[in-house]
Coordinates of N, CA and C in Angstrom, one line a residue:
M1 N -33.2 -212.1 -156.8 CA -33.7 -211.2 -156.0 C -34.0 -209.5 -156.1
R2 N -34.8 -209.0 -155.8 CA -34.8 -207.4 -156.0 C -33.9 -207.0 -154.7
W3 N -32.8 -205.8 -154.9 CA -32.3 -205.4 -154.1 C -32.9 -204.5 -153.3
M4 N -33.6 -205.0 -152.1 CA -34.8 -204.2 -151.2 C -33.7 -203.6 -150.1
I5 N -33.9 -202.0 -150.1 CA -33.4 -201.6 -148.9 C -34.5 -200.9 -147.8
P6 N -34.9 -202.2 -147.2 CA -36.1 -201.6 -146.5 C -35.8 -200.8 -145.0
A7 N -36.0 -201.3 -144.1 CA -36.0 -200.7 -142.8 C -35.1 -200.7 -141.3
A8 N -35.4 -199.8 -140.3 CA -35.8 -200.2 -138.8 C -35.3 -199.0 -137.6
F9 N -35.3 -199.6 -136.6 CA -35.0 -199.5 -135.1 C -33.1 -199.8 -135.1
C10 N -32.7 -198.4 -135.1 CA -31.1 -198.9 -135.8 C -30.4 -199.2 -134.3
G11 N -30.4 -198.6 -133.3 CA -29.6 -199.0 -132.0 C -29.8 -200.4 -131.5
L12 N -30.6 -200.9 -131.7 CA -31.3 -202.2 -130.7 C -30.7 -203.6 -131.3
A13 N -30.6 -203.7 -133.0 CA -30.4 -205.3 -133.4 C -29.3 -205.3 -133.9
V14 N -28.9 -206.5 -133.8 CA -27.9 -207.3 -134.0 C -27.8 -208.5 -134.8
L15 N -27.0 -208.9 -135.7 CA -27.1 -210.0 -136.2 C -25.9 -211.0 -136.6
T16 N -25.8 -211.9 -135.9 CA -24.8 -213.0 -135.5 C -25.0 -214.2 -136.3
L17 N -23.5 -214.8 -136.4 CA -23.8 -216.1 -137.2 C -22.9 -217.1 -136.4
T18 N -23.3 -218.2 -136.4 CA -22.6 -219.5 -135.8 C -21.0 -218.9 -136.1
P19 N -20.1 -219.1 -135.0 CA -18.7 -219.0 -135.2 C -18.1 -220.2 -136.0
R20 N -16.9 -219.5 -136.6 CA -16.0 -220.7 -137.4 C -14.8 -220.4 -136.9
P21 N -13.9 -221.5 -136.9 CA -12.9 -221.2 -136.5 C -11.5 -220.2 -137.5
A22 N -11.0 -219.4 -136.4 CA -10.2 -218.5 -137.7 C -8.8 -219.2 -137.4
A23 N -8.0 -219.1 -138.4 CA -6.5 -219.6 -138.7 C -5.4 -218.5 -137.7
A24 N -4.4 -219.6 -137.0 CA -3.6 -218.9 -136.1 C -2.7 -218.2 -136.6
A25 N -2.5 -217.0 -136.0 CA -1.2 -216.5 -136.2 C -0.7 -215.5 -135.1
A26 N 0.4 -214.9 -134.9 CA 1.0 -214.2 -134.1 C 0.4 -212.6 -134.0
E27 N 0.1 -212.5 -133.0 CA -0.4 -211.0 -133.0 C 0.6 -210.2 -132.9
A28 N 0.2 -208.7 -133.9 CA 1.0 -207.8 -133.7 C 0.3 -206.7 -132.9
V29 N -0.8 -206.8 -132.9 CA -1.9 -206.0 -132.3 C -2.9 -206.4 -131.6
A30 N -3.0 -206.3 -130.4 CA -4.0 -206.6 -129.2 C -5.2 -205.7 -129.1
V31 N -6.4 -206.6 -129.0 CA -7.6 -205.5 -128.8 C -7.9 -205.6 -127.2
V32 N -8.3 -205.0 -126.2 CA -8.6 -205.4 -124.8 C -9.6 -204.6 -124.3
P33 N -10.6 -205.2 -124.1 CA -11.4 -206.6 -124.4 C -11.6 -206.9 -125.9
K34 N -11.8 -208.0 -126.4 CA -11.7 -208.3 -127.5 C -13.4 -208.0 -127.9
V35 N -14.4 -208.3 -127.0 CA -15.7 -208.0 -127.6 C -16.4 -207.4 -126.5
V36 N -17.1 -205.9 -126.7 CA -17.3 -205.1 -125.8 C -18.8 -204.9 -126.4
A37 N -19.6 -204.0 -125.4 CA -21.1 -203.8 -125.9 C -20.7 -202.3 -126.6
P38 N -21.9 -201.8 -127.5 CA -21.7 -200.5 -128.0 C -21.5 -199.2 -127.2
G39 N -20.3 -198.7 -127.5 CA -19.9 -197.5 -126.5 C -18.9 -197.5 -125.7
K40 N -18.5 -199.2 -125.5 CA -17.6 -199.2 -124.3 C -16.7 -199.1 -124.8
P41 N -15.2 -199.0 -123.9 CA -13.9 -198.4 -124.0 C -13.5 -199.7 -124.6
I42 N -12.4 -199.8 -125.6 CA -11.3 -200.6 -125.8 C -9.9 -200.2 -126.1
T43 N -9.1 -201.1 -125.9 CA -7.7 -200.6 -126.1 C -6.9 -201.1 -126.9
L44 N -6.5 -200.7 -127.8 CA -5.5 -201.2 -128.9 C -4.1 -201.1 -128.5
K45 N -3.4 -202.2 -128.0 CA -2.1 -202.4 -127.8 C -0.9 -202.7 -129.1
W46 N 0.0 -202.2 -129.5 CA 0.4 -202.6 -130.5 C 2.0 -203.0 -129.9
Y47 N 2.7 -204.0 -130.5 CA 4.1 -204.8 -130.5 C 5.2 -204.3 -131.8
F48 N 5.2 -203.4 -131.9 CA 6.5 -202.8 -133.4 C 6.4 -201.6 -133.4
T49 N 7.2 -200.7 -133.5 CA 7.8 -199.5 -133.6 C 8.2 -199.1 -135.4
G50 N 7.9 -198.0 -135.7 CA 8.6 -197.7 -136.8 C 8.9 -196.0 -137.1
T51 N 9.4 -195.3 -138.4 CA 9.5 -194.3 -138.7 C 8.1 -193.7 -138.6
K52 N 7.4 -194.2 -138.9 CA 5.6 -193.5 -139.2 C 4.6 -194.4 -138.9
V53 N 4.2 -194.4 -138.0 CA 2.6 -195.0 -138.0 C 1.7 -194.5 -138.1
L54 N 0.7 -195.1 -138.8 CA -0.6 -193.9 -139.1 C -1.8 -195.1 -138.9
L55 N -2.5 -194.8 -137.8 CA -3.8 -195.6 -137.6 C -5.2 -195.1 -138.2
S56 N -5.5 -195.9 -138.6 CA -6.8 -195.8 -139.3 C -8.7 -196.4 -138.8
G57 N -9.6 -195.9 -138.8 CA -10.4 -196.6 -138.6 C -10.8 -196.4 -137.0
G58 N -12.3 -196.1 -136.9 CA -13.2 -195.5 -135.6 C -12.9 -194.4 -135.2
R59 N -12.2 -193.8 -134.2 CA -12.6 -192.2 -133.8 C -11.0 -191.8 -134.4
F60 N -10.4 -192.8 -135.2 CA -9.1 -192.2 -136.0 C -9.4 -192.1 -137.3
G61 N -10.8 -192.0 -137.5 CA -11.2 -191.9 -139.3 C -10.2 -192.4 -140.4
K62 N -9.6 -191.5 -141.2 CA -8.8 -192.1 -142.4 C -7.4 -192.3 -142.0
G63 N -7.2 -191.8 -140.8 CA -5.9 -191.9 -140.3 C -5.2 -190.5 -139.4
A64 N -4.5 -191.2 -138.2 CA -4.0 -190.6 -137.6 C -2.9 -191.1 -137.1
L65 N -1.6 -190.1 -137.2 CA -0.4 -190.6 -136.7 C -0.1 -190.7 -135.1
V66 N 0.5 -191.9 -135.0 CA 0.4 -192.5 -133.5 C 1.9 -193.3 -133.3
T67 N 2.5 -192.4 -134.2 CA 4.0 -192.6 -134.2 C 4.7 -192.5 -132.8
G68 N 5.6 -193.8 -132.0 CA 6.0 -193.6 -131.0 C 5.3 -193.9 -129.9
R69 N 4.0 -194.3 -129.9 CA 3.0 -194.8 -129.0 C 2.8 -196.4 -129.1
T70 N 2.3 -196.7 -128.2 CA 2.2 -198.3 -128.2 C 0.7 -198.6 -127.9
A71 N -0.2 -197.5 -127.5 CA -1.5 -197.9 -127.0 C -2.4 -196.7 -127.4
V72 N -3.5 -197.1 -127.5 CA -4.5 -195.9 -127.8 C -6.1 -196.4 -127.1
T73 N -6.8 -195.7 -127.0 CA -8.2 -196.3 -126.6 C -9.0 -195.5 -127.8
D74 N -10.2 -196.2 -127.4 CA -11.2 -196.3 -128.4 C -12.9 -196.3 -127.8
N75 N -13.8 -195.7 -128.3 CA -15.5 -196.2 -127.7 C -16.2 -196.6 -128.9
P76 N -15.9 -197.8 -129.6 CA -16.8 -198.0 -130.6 C -18.0 -198.4 -130.6
A77 N -19.0 -197.7 -131.8 CA -20.5 -198.1 -131.1 C -21.1 -199.3 -132.2
R78 N -20.1 -200.1 -132.8 CA -20.3 -201.0 -133.7 C -18.9 -201.7 -133.9
T79 N -19.1 -202.8 -134.4 CA -17.8 -203.6 -134.6 C -17.0 -202.7 -135.9
T80 N -15.6 -202.4 -135.2 CA -14.8 -201.5 -136.1 C -13.3 -202.3 -136.3
R81 N -12.8 -202.0 -137.8 CA -11.5 -202.6 -138.2 C -10.7 -201.5 -138.1
Y82 N -9.5 -201.8 -137.7 CA -8.5 -200.8 -137.1 C -7.3 -201.2 -138.0
T83 N -7.1 -200.2 -138.9 CA -5.9 -200.4 -140.0 C -4.5 -199.7 -139.2
F84 N -3.3 -200.2 -139.0 CA -2.0 -199.7 -139.0 C -1.1 -199.7 -140.2
D85 N -0.9 -198.4 -140.5 CA 0.2 -198.3 -141.7 C 1.4 -198.2 -141.0
V86 N 2.6 -199.1 -141.1 CA 3.4 -198.7 -140.6 C 5.0 -198.6 -141.9
W87 N 5.9 -197.5 -141.6 CA 6.7 -197.5 -142.5 C 8.1 -197.3 -141.6
Y88 N 9.0 -198.2 -142.0 CA 10.4 -198.7 -140.9 C 11.4 -198.5 -142.0
K89 N 12.4 -198.2 -141.2 CA 14.0 -198.5 -141.9 C 14.5 -200.0 -141.2
P90 N 14.6 -201.3 -142.5 CA 15.0 -202.3 -141.9 C 16.4 -201.9 -141.4
A91 N 17.1 -203.1 -140.8 CA 18.4 -203.5 -140.3 C 19.5 -203.2 -141.7
A92 N 20.6 -202.7 -141.7 CA 21.3 -202.6 -142.4 C 22.0 -203.9 -143.0
S93 N 21.9 -203.7 -144.4 CA 22.6 -205.0 -144.9 C 23.3 -205.1 -146.3
A94 N 24.2 -205.5 -146.5 CA 25.0 -205.0 -147.7 C 24.5 -205.9 -148.7
A95 N 23.7 -206.2 -148.9 CA 22.8 -207.2 -149.9 C 21.5 -206.5 -150.1
D96 N 21.3 -205.5 -149.5 CA 20.0 -204.9 -149.6 C 20.0 -203.7 -150.2
Q97 N 19.8 -203.3 -151.4 CA 20.2 -201.6 -152.0 C 19.0 -200.8 -151.6
N98 N 17.9 -201.4 -151.3 CA 16.9 -200.0 -150.8 C 17.4 -199.7 -149.4
T99 N 18.1 -200.3 -148.6 CA 18.4 -200.2 -147.4 C 19.3 -199.2 -147.1
A100 N 20.6 -199.5 -148.5 CA 21.6 -198.6 -148.5 C 21.0 -197.3 -149.3
A101 N 19.9 -197.4 -149.8 CA 19.5 -196.2 -150.6 C 18.6 -195.5 -149.5
G102 N 18.6 -195.7 -148.6 CA 17.7 -195.2 -147.4 C 16.3 -195.2 -147.3
K103 N 15.8 -196.3 -148.4 CA 14.5 -196.0 -148.3 C 13.6 -196.9 -147.5
L104 N 12.2 -196.5 -147.1 CA 11.5 -196.8 -146.0 C 11.0 -198.2 -146.5
V105 N 10.6 -199.2 -145.7 CA 9.7 -200.2 -146.2 C 8.3 -200.1 -145.1
H106 N 7.2 -200.5 -146.1 CA 5.8 -200.2 -145.6 C 5.1 -201.7 -145.5
V107 N 4.6 -202.1 -144.2 CA 3.7 -203.2 -143.7 C 2.7 -202.6 -143.2
Q108 N 1.5 -203.2 -143.1 CA 0.4 -202.9 -142.7 C -0.1 -204.1 -141.7
Y109 N -1.2 -203.7 -140.5 CA -1.3 -204.8 -139.8 C -3.1 -204.2 -139.6
V110 N -4.0 -205.3 -139.4 CA -5.2 -205.1 -138.9 C -5.6 -205.8 -137.6
A111 N -6.4 -205.0 -136.9 CA -7.0 -205.6 -136.0 C -8.4 -205.2 -135.6
T112 N -9.4 -206.0 -135.1 CA -10.9 -205.9 -135.0 C -11.5 -205.9 -133.9
A113 N -12.4 -204.8 -133.5 CA -12.9 -204.8 -132.3 C -14.2 -205.2 -132.4
Q114 N -14.7 -206.5 -131.7 CA -16.1 -206.8 -131.9 C -16.8 -206.3 -131.1
V115 N -18.0 -205.5 -131.6 CA -19.4 -204.9 -130.9 C -20.3 -205.7 -131.2
E116 N -21.0 -206.2 -130.1 CA -22.3 -206.9 -130.1 C -23.3 -206.4 -128.8
V117 N -24.6 -206.3 -129.2 CA -25.4 -206.5 -128.1 C -25.8 -207.6 -127.6
P118 N -25.7 -207.3 -126.3 CA -26.3 -208.7 -125.9 C -27.6 -209.5 -126.3
M119 N -27.6 -210.7 -126.7 CA -29.0 -211.2 -126.8 C -30.0 -211.2 -125.8
S120 N -29.4 -211.0 -124.3 CA -30.3 -211.0 -123.4 C -30.9 -209.7 -122.6
M121 N -30.7 -208.7 -123.8 CA -31.0 -207.1 -123.4 C -32.4 -207.1 -123.4
P122 N -32.5 -206.1 -121.8 CA -34.4 -206.5 -122.0 C -34.8 -205.4 -123.1
G123 N -35.9 -206.2 -123.2 CA -36.9 -205.6 -124.4 C -36.7 -205.9 -125.8
L124 N -35.8 -207.2 -126.0 CA -35.3 -207.5 -127.2 C -36.2 -208.5 -127.0
T125 N -36.3 -209.5 -128.1 CA -36.7 -211.0 -128.7 C -35.5 -211.5 -129.5
S126 N -35.3 -212.7 -129.6 CA -34.1 -213.2 -130.6 C -35.1 -214.1 -131.5
Y127 N -34.5 -214.1 -132.8 CA -35.0 -214.8 -134.0 C -33.7 -215.7 -134.2
H128 N -33.9 -217.1 -134.4 CA -33.0 -218.0 -134.6 C -33.5 -218.4 -136.6
D129 N -32.8 -218.2 -137.3 CA -32.6 -218.5 -138.6 C -32.6 -219.9 -139.1
P130 N -33.2 -221.0 -139.7 CA -32.6 -222.2 -139.8 C -31.4 -222.0 -140.5
H131 N -31.2 -220.9 -141.3 CA -30.2 -220.9 -142.3 C -28.6 -220.8 -141.6
G132 N -28.6 -220.5 -140.2 CA -27.8 -220.5 -139.3 C -27.4 -218.8 -138.6
W133 N -28.2 -218.0 -138.9 CA -28.1 -216.8 -138.3 C -29.1 -216.3 -137.3
Q134 N -28.9 -215.6 -136.2 CA -29.9 -215.1 -135.5 C -29.7 -213.4 -135.3
V135 N -31.0 -212.9 -134.6 CA -31.0 -211.5 -134.8 C -32.0 -211.2 -133.8
S136 N -31.4 -210.0 -132.6 CA -32.2 -209.7 -132.2 C -33.3 -208.5 -132.3
Y137 N -34.6 -208.2 -132.0 CA -35.5 -207.2 -132.5 C -36.6 -206.9 -131.5
P138 N -36.9 -205.7 -131.4 CA -37.8 -205.1 -130.1 C -38.9 -205.9 -130.2
T139 N -39.1 -206.5 -128.9 CA -40.3 -207.1 -128.4 C -41.4 -206.6 -128.9
G140 N -42.3 -207.2 -129.3 CA -43.8 -206.9 -129.7 C -43.8 -206.6 -131.2
W141 N -42.6 -206.6 -131.8 CA -42.5 -206.6 -133.3 C -43.1 -207.8 -133.9
K142 N -43.6 -207.9 -135.2 CA -44.1 -209.2 -135.6 C -42.9 -209.3 -136.7
R143 N -42.8 -210.9 -136.9 CA -41.7 -211.0 -138.2 C -42.6 -211.8 -139.3
D144 N -42.2 -211.2 -140.5 CA -42.5 -211.7 -141.6 C -41.5 -212.4 -142.6
N145 N -41.4 -213.8 -142.9 CA -40.7 -214.5 -143.9 C -41.1 -214.1 -145.1
V146 N -40.5 -213.5 -146.2 CA -41.1 -213.4 -147.5 C -40.3 -214.2 -148.3
T147 N -41.0 -214.7 -149.1 CA -40.1 -215.6 -149.8 C -40.6 -214.8 -151.5
T148 N -39.0 -215.0 -152.2 CA -39.1 -214.5 -153.5 C -38.9 -215.5 -154.7
P149 N -39.4 -214.8 -155.7 CA -39.5 -215.9 -156.9 C -37.8 -216.0 -157.3
D150 N -37.3 -215.4 -157.2 CA -35.8 -215.6 -157.7 C -35.3 -216.9 -157.2
E151 N -34.6 -217.6 -158.1 CA -33.9 -218.9 -157.8 C -32.9 -219.1 -157.2
G152 N -32.9 -219.8 -156.0 CA -31.6 -219.7 -155.3 C -31.5 -218.7 -154.0
S153 N -32.6 -218.0 -153.9 CA -32.5 -216.5 -152.6 C -33.3 -217.7 -151.8
D154 N -32.5 -216.7 -150.7 CA -33.0 -217.4 -149.1 C -33.9 -216.5 -149.0
G155 N -34.6 -215.3 -149.6 CA -35.8 -214.6 -149.4 C -35.6 -213.5 -148.4
L156 N -36.3 -212.7 -147.6 CA -36.4 -211.3 -146.9 C -37.0 -211.7 -145.5
V157 N -36.6 -211.2 -144.6 CA -37.3 -211.5 -143.2 C -37.5 -209.9 -142.7
Y158 N -38.8 -209.4 -142.4 CA -39.1 -208.3 -142.1 C -39.4 -208.4 -140.6
F159 N -39.1 -207.2 -139.6 CA -39.4 -207.1 -138.4 C -40.3 -205.7 -138.3
Q160 N -41.3 -206.0 -137.6 CA -41.9 -204.4 -137.6 C -43.0 -204.5 -137.0
K161 N -43.5 -203.2 -136.4 CA -44.8 -203.3 -135.8 C -46.1 -203.5 -136.4
E162 N -46.1 -203.1 -137.6 CA -47.2 -203.5 -138.8 C -46.7 -203.2 -140.0
D163 N -47.7 -203.9 -140.9 CA -47.0 -203.9 -142.3 C -46.6 -202.4 -142.7
D164 N -45.4 -202.5 -143.7 CA -44.8 -201.2 -144.0 C -44.8 -200.2 -143.3
A165 N -44.6 -200.4 -142.1 CA -44.0 -199.5 -141.0 C -42.8 -198.4 -141.4
V166 N -42.9 -197.2 -141.0 CA -41.7 -196.2 -141.3 C -40.5 -197.2 -140.7
E167 N -40.7 -198.0 -139.3 CA -39.5 -198.2 -138.5 C -39.4 -199.4 -138.6
R168 N -38.5 -200.3 -139.1 CA -38.4 -201.6 -139.0 C -37.3 -202.0 -139.5
L169 N -36.7 -203.3 -139.4 CA -35.5 -204.0 -139.4 C -35.6 -205.2 -140.6
V170 N -35.0 -205.2 -142.1 CA -34.9 -206.2 -142.6 C -33.5 -207.1 -142.7
V171 N -33.7 -208.4 -143.2 CA -32.5 -208.9 -143.5 C -32.9 -209.7 -144.5
A172 N -31.8 -209.6 -145.7 CA -31.8 -210.4 -146.8 C -30.8 -211.0 -147.3
I173 N -31.4 -212.4 -147.4 CA -29.8 -213.0 -147.9 C -30.1 -213.5 -149.2
I174 N -28.8 -213.6 -149.7 CA -28.8 -214.0 -151.4 C -27.4 -215.0 -151.6
P175 N -27.5 -216.5 -152.0 CA -26.4 -217.2 -152.0 C -25.7 -216.6 -153.5
T176 N -24.2 -216.6 -153.3 CA -23.1 -216.0 -154.4 C -22.0 -216.6 -154.2
S177 N -21.3 -216.7 -155.1 CA -20.3 -217.3 -155.2 C -19.2 -216.3 -155.6
T178 N -19.4 -214.8 -156.1 CA -18.7 -213.9 -156.9 C -18.7 -212.9 -156.1
L179 N -19.9 -212.3 -155.6 CA -20.1 -210.8 -155.2 C -19.3 -210.5 -154.1
T180 N -18.5 -209.2 -153.9 CA -18.1 -208.7 -152.6 C -19.0 -207.5 -152.2
P181 N -18.4 -207.3 -151.0 CA -19.4 -206.3 -150.3 C -19.2 -205.1 -151.1
D182 N -18.0 -204.6 -151.7 CA -18.3 -203.4 -152.8 C -19.5 -203.6 -153.9
D183 N -19.6 -205.1 -154.3 CA -20.6 -205.1 -155.7 C -21.6 -204.9 -154.8
I184 N -22.0 -205.5 -153.6 CA -23.0 -205.2 -153.3 C -23.5 -204.0 -152.9
L185 N -22.6 -203.3 -152.1 CA -22.7 -201.7 -152.0 C -23.2 -201.0 -153.1
K186 N -22.7 -201.3 -154.4 CA -23.0 -200.3 -155.4 C -24.3 -200.8 -155.7
K187 N -24.9 -201.8 -156.1 CA -26.1 -202.5 -156.0 C -27.3 -201.7 -155.1
V188 N -26.8 -201.5 -153.9 CA -27.7 -201.0 -152.5 C -27.8 -199.6 -153.1
K189 N -26.7 -198.8 -153.4 CA -27.2 -197.3 -153.8 C -27.9 -197.2 -154.8
A190 N -28.0 -198.2 -156.1 CA -28.4 -197.9 -156.9 C -30.1 -198.2 -156.8
D191 N -30.2 -199.0 -155.8 CA -31.6 -199.5 -155.4 C -32.3 -198.5 -154.7
V192 N -31.4 -197.6 -153.8 CA -32.0 -196.7 -153.1 C -32.3 -195.2 -154.2
F193 N -31.6 -195.0 -154.6 CA -32.0 -194.0 -155.8 C -33.1 -194.3 -156.5
S194 N -33.6 -195.6 -156.6 CA -34.3 -195.9 -157.3 C -35.7 -196.0 -156.6
R195 N -35.8 -196.2 -155.5 CA -37.0 -196.3 -154.4 C -37.3 -195.0 -153.6
Y196 N -36.2 -194.3 -153.4 CA -36.5 -193.2 -152.4 C -36.5 -192.0 -153.1
E197 N -37.2 -190.9 -152.7 CA -37.4 -190.0 -153.3 C -36.1 -189.0 -152.3
A198 N -35.6 -187.6 -153.0 CA -34.4 -186.8 -152.2 C -33.6 -188.0 -151.5
A199 N -33.3 -188.9 -152.3 CA -32.1 -190.0 -151.4 C -30.5 -189.0 -151.5
D200 N -30.0 -189.3 -150.5 CA -28.9 -189.0 -150.0 C -27.9 -189.8 -149.4
V201 N -26.8 -190.6 -150.0 CA -26.3 -191.6 -149.3 C -25.1 -191.0 -148.7
G202 N -24.7 -191.9 -147.8 CA -23.4 -191.2 -147.1 C -22.2 -192.1 -147.5
E203 N -21.0 -191.9 -147.0 CA -19.8 -192.6 -147.4 C -19.7 -193.9 -146.9
A204 N -19.5 -194.6 -147.3 CA -19.6 -196.1 -146.4 C -17.9 -196.1 -146.2
S205 N -18.2 -197.1 -144.4 CA -16.9 -197.3 -144.1 C -16.9 -198.6 -143.7
A206 N -15.6 -199.3 -143.9 CA -14.9 -200.4 -144.0 C -15.3 -200.7 -142.5
S207 N -15.9 -202.2 -142.1 CA -15.9 -202.7 -140.9 C -15.5 -204.1 -141.0
T208 N -15.8 -204.8 -139.7 CA -15.6 -206.2 -140.1 C -17.0 -206.7 -139.3
H209 N -17.7 -208.0 -139.8 CA -18.6 -208.6 -138.9 C -18.6 -210.0 -139.3
A210 N -19.2 -210.7 -138.5 CA -19.2 -212.5 -138.3 C -17.7 -212.9 -139.2
D211 N -16.8 -212.2 -138.3 CA -15.1 -212.6 -139.0 C -15.0 -212.5 -140.3
V212 N -15.6 -211.4 -140.8 CA -15.1 -211.4 -142.5 C -15.5 -209.8 -143.0
P213 N -14.9 -209.4 -143.8 CA -14.9 -207.7 -144.0 C -16.6 -207.5 -144.7
A214 N -16.8 -206.5 -144.2 CA -18.0 -205.7 -144.5 C -18.1 -204.3 -144.4
E215 N -19.3 -204.0 -145.0 CA -19.5 -202.2 -145.1 C -20.7 -201.7 -144.4
I216 N -20.6 -200.3 -144.1 CA -21.3 -200.1 -143.5 C -22.0 -198.5 -144.1
V217 N -22.8 -198.5 -144.6 CA -23.6 -197.0 -145.0 C -25.0 -196.6 -144.4
T218 N -25.5 -195.3 -144.6 CA -26.3 -194.8 -144.0 C -27.2 -194.0 -145.3
F219 N -28.4 -193.8 -145.0 CA -28.9 -192.7 -146.2 C -30.1 -192.6 -145.8
T220 N -30.6 -191.5 -146.1 CA -32.0 -190.6 -145.6 C -32.5 -190.4 -147.3
G221 N -34.0 -190.1 -147.1 CA -35.0 -190.0 -148.0 C -36.2 -190.4 -147.5
K222 N -37.0 -190.4 -148.8 CA -38.6 -190.2 -148.5 C -38.8 -191.8 -149.0
D223 N -39.4 -192.4 -148.5 CA -40.5 -193.5 -149.2 C -41.7 -193.0 -149.5
P224 N -41.8 -193.4 -151.0 CA -43.2 -193.1 -151.4 C -44.3 -193.7 -150.7
S225 N -44.1 -194.6 -150.0 CA -45.5 -195.2 -148.7 C -45.3 -194.2 -147.8
H226 N -44.6 -193.2 -147.4 CA -44.5 -192.2 -146.5 C -43.8 -191.1 -146.9
P227 N -44.6 -190.4 -147.9 CA -44.0 -189.3 -148.7 C -43.9 -188.0 -148.1
E228 N -44.3 -187.9 -146.7 CA -44.4 -186.5 -145.9 C -43.3 -187.1 -144.6
T229 N -42.7 -188.1 -144.9 CA -41.7 -188.7 -143.4 C -40.4 -188.9 -144.1
K230 N -39.5 -187.9 -143.8 CA -37.7 -188.2 -144.2 C -37.3 -189.2 -143.1
T231 N -37.0 -190.0 -143.8 CA -36.3 -191.4 -142.9 C -35.0 -191.6 -142.9
Q232 N -34.2 -192.1 -141.9 CA -32.4 -192.7 -142.0 C -32.6 -193.9 -141.7
S233 N -31.8 -194.6 -142.6 CA -31.2 -195.9 -142.5 C -30.0 -196.2 -142.4
L234 N -29.8 -197.3 -142.0 CA -28.2 -198.1 -141.5 C -28.4 -199.5 -142.2
V235 N -27.4 -199.4 -142.8 CA -27.2 -201.0 -143.6 C -25.8 -201.4 -143.5
L236 N -26.0 -202.7 -143.0 CA -24.7 -203.4 -142.9 C -24.9 -204.5 -144.0
L237 N -23.9 -204.8 -144.5 CA -23.7 -205.7 -145.6 C -22.3 -206.6 -145.7
F238 N -22.6 -207.9 -145.9 CA -21.1 -208.6 -146.1 C -21.6 -209.9 -146.6
V239 N -20.2 -210.8 -147.0 CA -20.4 -211.5 -147.6 C -19.7 -212.7 -146.5
R240 N -20.5 -214.0 -146.7 CA -19.7 -215.0 -145.7 C -20.7 -216.3 -145.7
D241 N -19.3 -217.4 -146.3 CA -19.7 -219.1 -146.7 C -20.9 -218.8 -147.7
G242 N -20.6 -218.0 -148.7 CA -21.4 -218.3 -150.1 C -22.7 -217.7 -149.8
R243 N -23.0 -216.7 -149.1 CA -24.1 -215.5 -149.0 C -23.9 -214.4 -148.8
A244 N -24.7 -213.7 -149.2 CA -24.6 -212.2 -149.4 C -25.6 -211.7 -148.2
Y245 N -25.1 -210.9 -146.9 CA -26.1 -210.4 -146.2 C -26.4 -209.1 -146.5
I246 N -27.8 -208.4 -146.2 CA -27.8 -207.1 -146.1 C -28.7 -206.9 -145.2
V247 N -28.3 -206.3 -144.2 CA -29.2 -205.8 -143.0 C -29.2 -204.6 -142.8
S248 N -30.7 -204.1 -143.1 CA -31.3 -202.7 -143.3 C -32.0 -202.6 -142.0
A249 N -31.7 -201.0 -141.5 CA -32.5 -200.7 -140.2 C -32.9 -199.1 -140.6
R250 N -34.2 -198.9 -140.3 CA -34.8 -197.8 -140.6 C -35.6 -197.2 -139.6
T251 N -35.8 -195.6 -139.6 CA -36.5 -195.0 -138.5 C -36.6 -193.3 -139.1
E252 N -37.2 -192.6 -138.5 CA -37.5 -191.3 -138.9 C -36.3 -190.5 -138.7
A253 N -35.7 -189.7 -139.7 CA -34.9 -189.2 -139.5 C -34.3 -188.6 -138.0
S254 N -35.5 -187.7 -137.5 CA -35.2 -186.8 -136.5 C -34.7 -188.0 -135.1
R255 N -35.2 -189.1 -135.2 CA -35.2 -190.3 -134.1 C -33.8 -191.1 -134.3
F256 N -33.1 -190.8 -135.4 CA -32.2 -191.8 -135.7 C -31.0 -191.4 -134.9
N257 N -30.3 -192.6 -134.0 CA -29.2 -192.4 -133.4 C -28.2 -193.8 -133.6

């Protein structure tokens, strides 16, 4: 399958998959509430202390010190993965030479705030795919399922007002047993620079979608089909249950939100 990075209307579409059970584990971090609409507040609460506690993800970017605190708030616009890097000095032990030397121990905790657009949101239509995923898109847009010649490919699904529209949403699904989100991101970037003029790809951010690690990246450029229009695209990519998902949304750069 060609690694196509088509298009869309970024603020309204959300792709979800059939839930699968998660492994039970004691939570060191609580996200309250666990699922919110875009931009709604969540509270992160944690139940540990440390000599140094660094929180990254969401509004905290690549890292903000939260040592001595036990809760913070954020307003994630999309599903966001938060990481706590904790350094602490363990209890003294005669058998522990690191403790005797005063060395700090480093541990890491991860929590995810799930952000979902309600499927019943006014102005949206839901599409349920036979492969087990669903997506909401603006009512009035048409859907085109495109079969690709590549063996084993699940093809492409386009959502747009008309053929080759500037503003559109595309879902690409590729069976795989080896690709990681980072692998897909590299291929996506290569495809962007080969297909768009004056392309500029932003820095990818780690996230979580459908209970698995994901990458989100935006890019601008000019599609040769619309050489006078600068567009901006949002791309979500992840691998789950033997399939790579690439969800791409594009609109005019001046309208991107």
